[in-house]
mmCIF file of C-alpha atoms in Angstrom:
data_model
loop_
_atom_site.group_PDB
_atom_site.id
_atom_site.type_symbol
_atom_site.label_atom_id
_atom_site.label_comp_id
_atom_site.label_asym_id
_atom_site.label_seq_id
_atom_site.Cartn_x
_atom_site.Cartn_y
_atom_site.Cartn_z
ATOM 1 C CA MET G 1 70.064 -6.778 45.886
ATOM 2 C CA ALA G 2 69.701 -10.024 43.974
ATOM 3 C CA ILE G 3 69.525 -9.702 40.208
ATOM 4 C CA ARG G 4 66.662 -11.634 38.709
ATOM 5 C CA ARG G 5 67.673 -13.919 35.866
ATOM 6 C CA ARG G 6 65.568 -13.319 32.778
ATOM 7 C CA GLU G 7 63.554 -16.244 31.459
ATOM 8 C CA ARG G 8 64.372 -17.404 27.927
ATOM 9 C CA LEU G 9 61.064 -16.162 26.501
ATOM 10 C CA GLU G 10 61.624 -12.806 28.166
ATOM 11 C CA VAL G 11 65.096 -12.471 26.653
ATOM 12 C CA ILE G 12 63.646 -13.180 23.207
ATOM 13 C CA TYR G 13 60.955 -10.556 23.829
ATOM 14 C CA ASP G 14 63.542 -7.957 24.912
ATOM 15 C CA PHE G 15 65.721 -8.815 21.912
ATOM 16 C CA LEU G 16 62.860 -8.380 19.448
ATOM 17 C CA SER G 17 61.523 -5.279 21.205
ATOM 18 C CA ILE G 18 64.874 -3.543 20.798
ATOM 19 C CA VAL G 19 64.726 -4.151 17.052
ATOM 20 C CA GLN G 20 61.147 -2.869 16.974
ATOM 21 C CA GLU G 21 61.983 0.271 18.958
ATOM 22 C CA ASN G 22 64.580 1.117 16.291
ATOM 23 C CA GLN G 23 61.919 1.290 13.566
ATOM 24 C CA GLY G 24 62.275 -2.438 12.987
ATOM 25 C CA SER G 25 65.903 -2.254 11.839
ATOM 26 C CA ILE G 26 69.197 -2.139 13.762
ATOM 27 C CA LYS G 27 72.857 -3.030 13.289
ATOM 28 C CA LYS G 28 74.320 -5.996 15.125
ATOM 29 C CA THR G 29 76.746 -4.114 17.432
ATOM 30 C CA PRO G 30 74.231 -1.698 19.012
ATOM 31 C CA LEU G 31 71.805 -4.584 19.337
ATOM 32 C CA LEU G 32 74.406 -6.615 21.249
ATOM 33 C CA ARG G 33 75.006 -3.663 23.551
ATOM 34 C CA LYS G 34 71.312 -3.008 24.207
ATOM 35 C CA THR G 35 70.364 -6.621 24.875
ATOM 36 C CA ASN G 36 72.698 -6.786 27.872
ATOM 37 C CA LEU G 37 73.823 -10.293 26.938
ATOM 38 C CA SER G 38 77.307 -11.743 26.748
ATOM 39 C CA SER G 39 78.677 -12.074 23.217
ATOM 40 C CA GLN G 40 78.269 -15.823 23.319
ATOM 41 C CA SER G 41 74.671 -15.714 24.566
ATOM 42 C CA PHE G 42 73.867 -13.005 22.058
ATOM 43 C CA LEU G 43 75.124 -15.124 19.167
ATOM 44 C CA GLU G 44 73.178 -18.149 20.404
ATOM 45 C CA TYR G 45 69.947 -16.139 20.573
ATOM 46 C CA PHE G 46 70.737 -14.431 17.288
ATOM 47 C CA ASP G 47 71.205 -17.735 15.459
ATOM 48 C CA GLU G 48 68.108 -19.184 17.106
ATOM 49 C CA LEU G 49 65.934 -16.223 16.147
ATOM 50 C CA ILE G 50 67.201 -16.290 12.563
ATOM 51 C CA ALA G 51 66.566 -20.049 12.371
ATOM 52 C CA LYS G 52 63.047 -19.657 13.806
ATOM 53 C CA GLY G 53 62.246 -16.849 11.411
ATOM 54 C CA PHE G 54 61.724 -14.052 13.972
ATOM 55 C CA ILE G 55 64.445 -11.807 12.493
ATOM 56 C CA ARG G 56 66.458 -11.645 9.277
ATOM 57 C CA GLU G 57 69.709 -10.050 8.258
ATOM 58 C CA GLN G 58 69.579 -7.636 5.337
ATOM 59 C CA GLU G 59 72.143 -5.559 3.440
ATOM 60 C CA ASP G 60 71.619 -2.029 2.178
ATOM 61 C CA ASN G 61 73.199 -0.485 -0.965
ATOM 62 C CA LYS G 62 76.399 0.297 0.942
ATOM 63 C CA ARG G 63 76.651 -3.336 2.026
ATOM 64 C CA ASN G 64 75.859 -2.436 5.639
ATOM 65 C CA LYS G 65 74.163 -5.297 7.443
ATOM 66 C CA PHE G 66 70.933 -4.654 9.348
ATOM 67 C CA ILE G 67 68.749 -6.872 11.454
ATOM 68 C CA THR G 68 65.047 -6.535 10.771
ATOM 69 C CA LEU G 69 61.920 -8.079 12.264
ATOM 70 C CA THR G 70 59.809 -10.539 10.302
ATOM 71 C CA ASP G 71 56.005 -10.807 10.571
ATOM 72 C CA LYS G 72 56.536 -13.709 12.965
ATOM 73 C CA GLY G 73 58.771 -11.489 15.105
ATOM 74 C CA TYR G 74 56.099 -8.781 15.280
ATOM 75 C CA ARG G 75 53.521 -11.453 16.148
ATOM 76 C CA TYR G 76 55.700 -12.719 18.992
ATOM 77 C CA ILE G 77 55.986 -9.213 20.465
ATOM 78 C CA SER G 78 52.248 -8.580 20.275
ATOM 79 C CA LYS G 79 51.434 -11.969 21.806
ATOM 80 C CA PHE G 80 54.193 -12.096 24.415
ATOM 81 C CA LYS G 81 51.971 -11.276 27.386
ATOM 82 C CA GLN G 82 49.561 -14.016 26.345
ATOM 83 C CA LEU G 83 52.368 -16.551 25.829
ATOM 84 C CA ALA G 84 54.069 -15.811 29.138
ATOM 85 C CA GLY G 85 50.740 -15.643 30.992
ATOM 86 C CA PHE G 86 49.634 -18.997 29.626
ATOM 87 C CA ILE G 87 52.912 -20.739 30.470
ATOM 88 C CA ASN G 88 52.876 -19.216 33.948
ATOM 89 C CA GLU G 89 49.251 -20.022 34.742
ATOM 90 C CA PHE G 90 49.518 -23.615 33.534
ATOM 91 C CA GLY G 91 52.781 -24.158 35.410
ATOM 92 C CA LEU G 92 54.627 -25.309 32.271
ATOM 93 C CA MET Z 1 17.312 -59.580 14.400
ATOM 94 C CA SER Z 2 20.439 -60.153 16.428
ATOM 95 C CA PRO Z 3 20.151 -59.482 20.169
ATOM 96 C CA ASP Z 4 23.356 -57.414 19.783
ATOM 97 C CA PHE Z 5 21.202 -54.739 18.251
ATOM 98 C CA PHE Z 6 19.665 -53.910 21.622
ATOM 99 C CA LEU Z 7 22.503 -52.061 23.290
ATOM 100 C CA PRO Z 8 22.004 -50.851 26.861
ATOM 101 C CA PRO Z 9 21.551 -47.081 27.435
ATOM 102 C CA ASP Z 10 25.054 -47.011 29.035
ATOM 103 C CA PHE Z 11 26.610 -47.487 25.640
ATOM 104 C CA GLY Z 12 24.951 -44.426 24.136
ATOM 105 C CA ILE Z 13 26.068 -42.365 27.133
ATOM 106 C CA GLU Z 14 29.600 -43.757 26.809
ATOM 107 C CA VAL Z 15 29.713 -42.818 23.122
ATOM 108 C CA LEU Z 16 28.484 -39.284 23.849
ATOM 109 C CA TYR Z 17 30.864 -38.861 26.805
ATOM 110 C CA THR Z 18 33.853 -40.120 24.794
ATOM 111 C CA VAL Z 19 33.055 -37.941 21.782
ATOM 112 C CA LEU Z 20 32.724 -34.835 23.992
ATOM 113 C CA ILE Z 21 35.966 -35.558 25.843
ATOM 114 C CA MET Z 22 37.740 -36.164 22.525
ATOM 115 C CA ILE Z 23 36.425 -32.898 21.095
ATOM 116 C CA PHE Z 24 37.791 -30.988 24.098
ATOM 117 C CA THR Z 25 41.169 -32.734 24.040
ATOM 118 C CA PHE Z 26 41.595 -31.953 20.333
ATOM 119 C CA LEU Z 27 40.464 -28.359 20.941
ATOM 120 C CA VAL Z 28 43.123 -27.987 23.640
ATOM 121 C CA PHE Z 29 45.719 -29.256 21.146
ATOM 122 C CA TYR Z 30 44.467 -26.949 18.399
ATOM 123 C CA LYS Z 31 44.096 -23.840 20.589
ATOM 124 C CA THR Z 32 47.668 -24.076 21.897
ATOM 125 C CA ARG Z 33 49.167 -24.521 18.420
ATOM 126 C CA GLU Z 34 50.196 -20.885 17.969
ATOM 127 C CA ILE Z 35 51.731 -20.676 21.455
ATOM 128 C CA TYR Z 36 53.881 -23.682 20.629
ATOM 129 C CA GLU Z 37 54.777 -22.453 17.146
ATOM 130 C CA LEU Z 38 55.984 -19.130 18.521
ATOM 131 C CA THR Z 39 57.837 -20.388 21.580
ATOM 132 C CA LYS Z 40 58.811 -24.031 20.863
ATOM 133 C CA HIS Z 41 58.469 -24.312 24.630
ATOM 134 C CA LYS Z 42 59.049 -27.868 25.887
ATOM 135 C CA GLY Z 43 56.383 -27.590 28.594
ATOM 136 C CA VAL Z 44 53.798 -26.496 26.024
ATOM 137 C CA GLN Z 45 54.877 -29.318 23.714
ATOM 138 C CA PHE Z 46 54.382 -32.024 26.362
ATOM 139 C CA PHE Z 47 51.132 -30.394 27.526
ATOM 140 C CA ARG Z 48 49.688 -30.500 23.986
ATOM 141 C CA TYR Z 49 50.781 -34.079 23.347
ATOM 142 C CA ALA Z 50 49.289 -35.137 26.687
ATOM 143 C CA PHE Z 51 45.851 -34.025 25.553
ATOM 144 C CA ILE Z 52 46.062 -35.625 22.116
ATOM 145 C CA LEU Z 53 47.115 -38.878 23.803
ATOM 146 C CA LEU Z 54 44.294 -38.553 26.334
ATOM 147 C CA GLY Z 55 41.806 -38.201 23.466
ATOM 148 C CA LEU Z 56 43.227 -41.342 21.832
ATOM 149 C CA ALA Z 57 43.092 -43.163 25.181
ATOM 150 C CA TYR Z 58 39.404 -42.335 25.546
ATOM 151 C CA ALA Z 59 38.778 -43.557 21.971
ATOM 152 C CA SER Z 60 40.557 -46.864 22.758
ATOM 153 C CA ARG Z 61 38.532 -47.109 25.976
ATOM 154 C CA LEU Z 62 35.327 -46.847 23.966
ATOM 155 C CA PHE Z 63 36.481 -49.635 21.624
ATOM 156 C CA LEU Z 64 37.350 -51.812 24.597
ATOM 157 C CA TYR Z 65 34.037 -51.037 26.256
ATOM 158 C CA GLY Z 66 32.231 -51.923 23.027
ATOM 159 C CA SER Z 67 34.099 -55.201 22.630
ATOM 160 C CA LEU Z 68 33.483 -56.218 26.268
ATOM 161 C CA LEU Z 69 29.835 -55.289 25.899
ATOM 162 C CA LYS Z 70 29.558 -57.310 22.702
ATOM 163 C CA SER Z 71 30.949 -60.397 24.407
ATOM 164 C CA SER Z 72 28.576 -59.992 27.358
ATOM 165 C CA LEU Z 73 25.586 -59.566 25.027
ATOM 166 C CA SER Z 74 26.341 -62.391 22.637
ATOM 167 C CA PHE Z 75 23.623 -64.967 23.076
ATOM 168 C CA GLU Z 76 24.147 -66.703 19.762
ATOM 169 C CA PRO Z 77 26.791 -69.403 19.632
ATOM 170 C CA PHE Z 78 28.117 -68.106 16.298
ATOM 171 C CA SER Z 79 28.325 -64.511 17.458
ATOM 172 C CA ARG Z 80 31.620 -64.753 19.286
ATOM 173 C CA PRO Z 81 33.473 -61.604 20.242
ATOM 174 C CA SER Z 82 36.407 -60.704 18.061
ATOM 175 C CA PRO Z 83 39.569 -62.377 19.410
ATOM 176 C CA PHE Z 84 41.595 -59.288 18.514
ATOM 177 C CA LEU Z 85 39.460 -56.255 19.312
ATOM 178 C CA ALA Z 86 39.519 -56.475 23.128
ATOM 179 C CA PRO Z 87 43.251 -57.250 23.567
ATOM 180 C CA VAL Z 88 44.307 -54.708 20.939
ATOM 181 C CA SER Z 89 42.029 -52.047 22.466
ATOM 182 C CA SER Z 90 43.478 -52.834 25.924
ATOM 183 C CA LEU Z 91 46.979 -52.488 24.545
ATOM 184 C CA LEU Z 92 46.264 -49.127 22.892
ATOM 185 C CA LEU Z 93 44.303 -47.854 25.881
ATOM 186 C CA ALA Z 94 47.151 -48.666 28.267
ATOM 187 C CA TYR Z 95 49.784 -47.231 25.937
ATOM 188 C CA PHE Z 96 48.062 -43.930 25.140
ATOM 189 C CA SER Z 97 46.786 -43.267 28.656
ATOM 190 C CA THR Z 98 50.126 -44.029 30.348
ATOM 191 C CA LEU Z 99 51.910 -41.723 27.932
ATOM 192 C CA ALA Z 100 49.246 -39.030 28.490
ATOM 193 C CA ILE Z 101 49.740 -39.141 32.274
ATOM 194 C CA LEU Z 102 53.534 -39.085 31.922
ATOM 195 C CA TYR Z 103 53.496 -36.221 29.406
ATOM 196 C CA LEU Z 104 51.082 -34.124 31.474
ATOM 197 C CA LEU Z 105 53.116 -34.510 34.636
ATOM 198 C CA TYR Z 106 56.437 -34.029 32.831
ATOM 199 C CA SER Z 107 55.160 -30.784 31.284
ATOM 200 C CA THR Z 108 55.146 -29.351 34.829
ATOM 201 C CA ILE Z 109 58.487 -30.741 36.040
ATOM 202 C CA TRP Z 110 60.654 -30.756 32.879
ATOM 203 C CA ARG Z 111 62.718 -27.796 34.117
ATOM 204 C CA GLU Z 112 63.846 -29.748 37.187
ATOM 205 C CA TYR Z 113 64.314 -33.081 35.378
ATOM 206 C CA LYS Z 114 65.854 -32.103 32.062
ATOM 207 C CA THR Z 115 66.716 -35.327 30.309
ATOM 208 C CA GLU Z 116 67.201 -36.244 26.692
ATOM 209 C CA HIS Z 117 65.917 -39.727 27.468
ATOM 210 C CA PHE Z 118 62.421 -38.772 28.590
ATOM 211 C CA LEU Z 119 60.783 -40.082 25.401
ATOM 212 C CA THR Z 120 62.589 -43.425 25.723
ATOM 213 C CA ILE Z 121 61.699 -43.736 29.415
ATOM 214 C CA ALA Z 122 58.049 -42.728 28.906
ATOM 215 C CA ASN Z 123 57.591 -45.067 25.951
ATOM 216 C CA SER Z 124 59.242 -47.956 27.798
ATOM 217 C CA VAL Z 125 56.965 -47.503 30.832
ATOM 218 C CA ALA Z 126 53.903 -47.180 28.562
ATOM 219 C CA LEU Z 127 54.932 -50.277 26.624
ATOM 220 C CA LEU Z 128 55.438 -52.280 29.816
ATOM 221 C CA ILE Z 129 52.002 -51.356 31.154
ATOM 222 C CA SER Z 130 50.380 -52.081 27.780
ATOM 223 C CA ILE Z 131 51.995 -55.538 27.691
ATOM 224 C CA ILE Z 132 50.536 -56.174 31.174
ATOM 225 C CA ALA Z 133 47.156 -55.011 29.848
ATOM 226 C CA PHE Z 134 47.468 -57.211 26.764
ATOM 227 C CA ILE Z 135 48.326 -60.301 28.776
ATOM 228 C CA SER Z 136 45.812 -59.727 31.581
ATOM 229 C CA ARG Z 137 43.097 -58.335 29.250
ATOM 230 C CA SER Z 138 41.788 -56.343 32.169
ATOM 231 C CA PRO Z 139 41.380 -52.572 32.611
ATOM 232 C CA LEU Z 140 41.935 -53.237 36.311
ATOM 233 C CA ALA Z 141 45.612 -54.103 35.713
ATOM 234 C CA VAL Z 142 46.091 -50.842 33.816
ATOM 235 C CA LEU Z 143 44.230 -49.000 36.551
ATOM 236 C CA LEU Z 144 46.463 -50.344 39.311
ATOM 237 C CA SER Z 145 49.685 -49.686 37.363
ATOM 238 C CA GLN Z 146 48.583 -46.135 36.600
ATOM 239 C CA VAL Z 147 47.530 -45.432 40.199
ATOM 240 C CA VAL Z 148 51.057 -46.341 41.302
ATOM 241 C CA LEU Z 149 52.508 -44.192 38.513
ATOM 242 C CA LEU Z 150 50.258 -41.231 39.295
ATOM 243 C CA VAL Z 151 51.033 -41.313 43.022
ATOM 244 C CA ALA Z 152 54.798 -41.437 42.291
ATOM 245 C CA LEU Z 153 54.598 -38.535 39.852
ATOM 246 C CA VAL Z 154 52.385 -36.409 42.110
ATOM 247 C CA VAL Z 155 54.857 -36.908 44.973
ATOM 248 C CA MET Z 156 57.702 -35.817 42.631
ATOM 249 C CA ASN Z 157 55.693 -32.760 41.579
ATOM 250 C CA ILE Z 158 54.891 -31.741 45.165
ATOM 251 C CA ARG Z 159 58.543 -32.174 46.182
ATOM 252 C CA ASN Z 160 59.729 -30.023 43.284
ATOM 253 C CA HIS Z 161 57.259 -27.223 43.879
ATOM 254 C CA LYS Z 162 57.621 -27.162 47.649
ATOM 255 C CA GLY Z 163 57.844 -23.524 48.732
ATOM 256 C CA ASP Z 164 57.252 -22.418 45.151
ATOM 257 C CA LYS Z 165 55.667 -18.961 45.121
ATOM 258 C CA LYS Z 166 54.316 -19.505 41.625
ATOM 259 C CA LYS Z 167 51.987 -22.350 42.655
ATOM 260 C CA THR Z 168 49.164 -22.684 40.195
ATOM 261 C CA PRO Z 169 45.690 -24.108 40.836
ATOM 262 C CA MET Z 170 46.100 -25.895 37.497
ATOM 263 C CA TYR Z 171 47.994 -28.742 39.193
ATOM 264 C CA ALA Z 172 44.788 -29.620 41.013
ATOM 265 C CA LEU Z 173 42.916 -29.616 37.709
ATOM 266 C CA TYR Z 174 45.525 -31.878 36.070
ATOM 267 C CA PHE Z 175 45.261 -34.220 39.020
ATOM 268 C CA LEU Z 176 41.470 -34.201 38.691
ATOM 269 C CA ILE Z 177 41.644 -35.044 34.985
ATOM 270 C CA ALA Z 178 44.077 -37.908 35.643
ATOM 271 C CA LEU Z 179 41.961 -39.085 38.577
ATOM 272 C CA PHE Z 180 38.788 -39.162 36.510
ATOM 273 C CA TRP Z 181 40.574 -41.086 33.822
ATOM 274 C CA LEU Z 182 41.366 -43.700 36.481
ATOM 275 C CA VAL Z 183 37.772 -43.593 37.721
ATOM 276 C CA SER Z 184 36.592 -44.151 34.141
ATOM 277 C CA LEU Z 185 38.774 -47.277 34.034
ATOM 278 C CA LEU Z 186 37.260 -48.402 37.307
ATOM 279 C CA VAL Z 187 33.776 -47.876 35.862
ATOM 280 C CA MET Z 188 34.803 -50.039 32.917
ATOM 281 C CA SER Z 189 36.106 -52.784 35.082
ATOM 282 C CA GLY Z 190 32.631 -52.494 36.613
ATOM 283 C CA MET Z 191 31.652 -55.484 34.502
ATOM 284 C CA ARG Z 192 32.182 -57.024 37.934
ATOM 285 C CA ILE Z 193 31.982 -54.005 40.265
ATOM 286 C CA GLN Z 194 28.534 -52.733 39.318
ATOM 287 C CA PHE Z 195 28.176 -48.955 39.089
ATOM 288 C CA SER Z 196 24.637 -47.645 38.832
ATOM 289 C CA LEU Z 197 23.787 -45.680 35.705
ATOM 290 C CA TRP Z 198 23.242 -42.532 37.776
ATOM 291 C CA LEU Z 199 26.603 -42.807 39.505
ATOM 292 C CA LYS Z 200 28.289 -43.261 36.120
ATOM 293 C CA LEU Z 201 26.458 -40.202 34.827
ATOM 294 C CA VAL Z 202 27.542 -38.082 37.790
ATOM 295 C CA LEU Z 203 31.190 -39.193 37.490
ATOM 296 C CA GLU Z 204 31.228 -38.560 33.751
ATOM 297 C CA ALA Z 205 29.610 -35.151 34.221
ATOM 298 C CA ILE Z 206 32.292 -34.134 36.771
ATOM 299 C CA SER Z 207 35.053 -35.466 34.522
ATOM 300 C CA LEU Z 208 33.654 -33.539 31.548
ATOM 301 C CA SER Z 209 33.331 -30.406 33.706
ATOM 302 C CA ALA Z 210 37.051 -30.598 34.569
ATOM 303 C CA MET Z 211 37.845 -30.680 30.837
ATOM 304 C CA VAL Z 212 35.473 -27.785 30.139
ATOM 305 C CA VAL Z 213 37.057 -25.690 32.928
ATOM 306 C CA LEU Z 214 40.528 -26.422 31.537
ATOM 307 C CA TYR Z 215 39.445 -25.511 28.023
ATOM 308 C CA TYR Z 216 37.801 -22.312 29.282
ATOM 309 C CA LYS Z 217 41.013 -21.311 31.083
ATOM 310 C CA ILE Z 218 43.035 -21.928 27.922
ATOM 311 C CA SER Z 219 40.567 -19.914 25.828
ATOM 312 C CA ARG Z 220 41.042 -16.923 28.103
ATOM 313 C CA TRP Z 221 44.713 -16.781 27.077
ATOM 314 C CA VAL Z 222 44.395 -17.880 23.484
ATOM 315 C CA ARG Z 223 41.822 -16.095 21.363
#
């Protein structure tokens, strides 16, 4: 059976959804595992999402690093169906 | 009172038509702002720019129409048409409209033709056609150049989406919008080819309807 390649917007949605499903906060290693991306792709998406302000990296008191969603990240998740539907319908 | 004061009813209709088209093109740009901000999607980017450019092209068309009308209505020897308005309007009209057509078509084929030089190519083509318009001072020259361009791009689009399961009826709507832009140029060149007022009204109503349908379809996705 052929494996369908995920579209870029879909990968971003999956990435952000994983963070959301973990009460909006997750460590980098489990996130890498759950996204099903190669390490290189993961880092590319990670840097892109940080730069675009969808996620941010935070440290707790024990200096553990967590990835959390920003308001923009939550907005992307809630609007994803609209975004993908629009792009699909208009053939963009 | 100057005879220029008595403008034909066509001009009022042209102003109304242009303003309505411009409102819809700017609304398309505004409505898709959030989609672009969230995705930074190249197709969405070119789609939005295409409509802003189309709005500017219609504005330039109105200026050109006004300047041509002024020269055809000037009965007084001292009331000569501005030597700059018509050529400059032609130049802007050709530039904006060519870019709008290229951007709209590229928004649908950018995945297949990924190039970093698209902006350079599009601007060069637009500049070339606007120079032709400036020299010839005729909307007909722009019309012919853009017909050739549109046919070439439509053929490219059809070839790329051959056997595509995700075919969208929007391509037909884009083609209709581009076609009615060309028809509007033909109506303008109708200083020689006379279009009746009713025919102009019907064509403008269909053209406006295509924009309204497009805007309605966008509004369904973006609230």
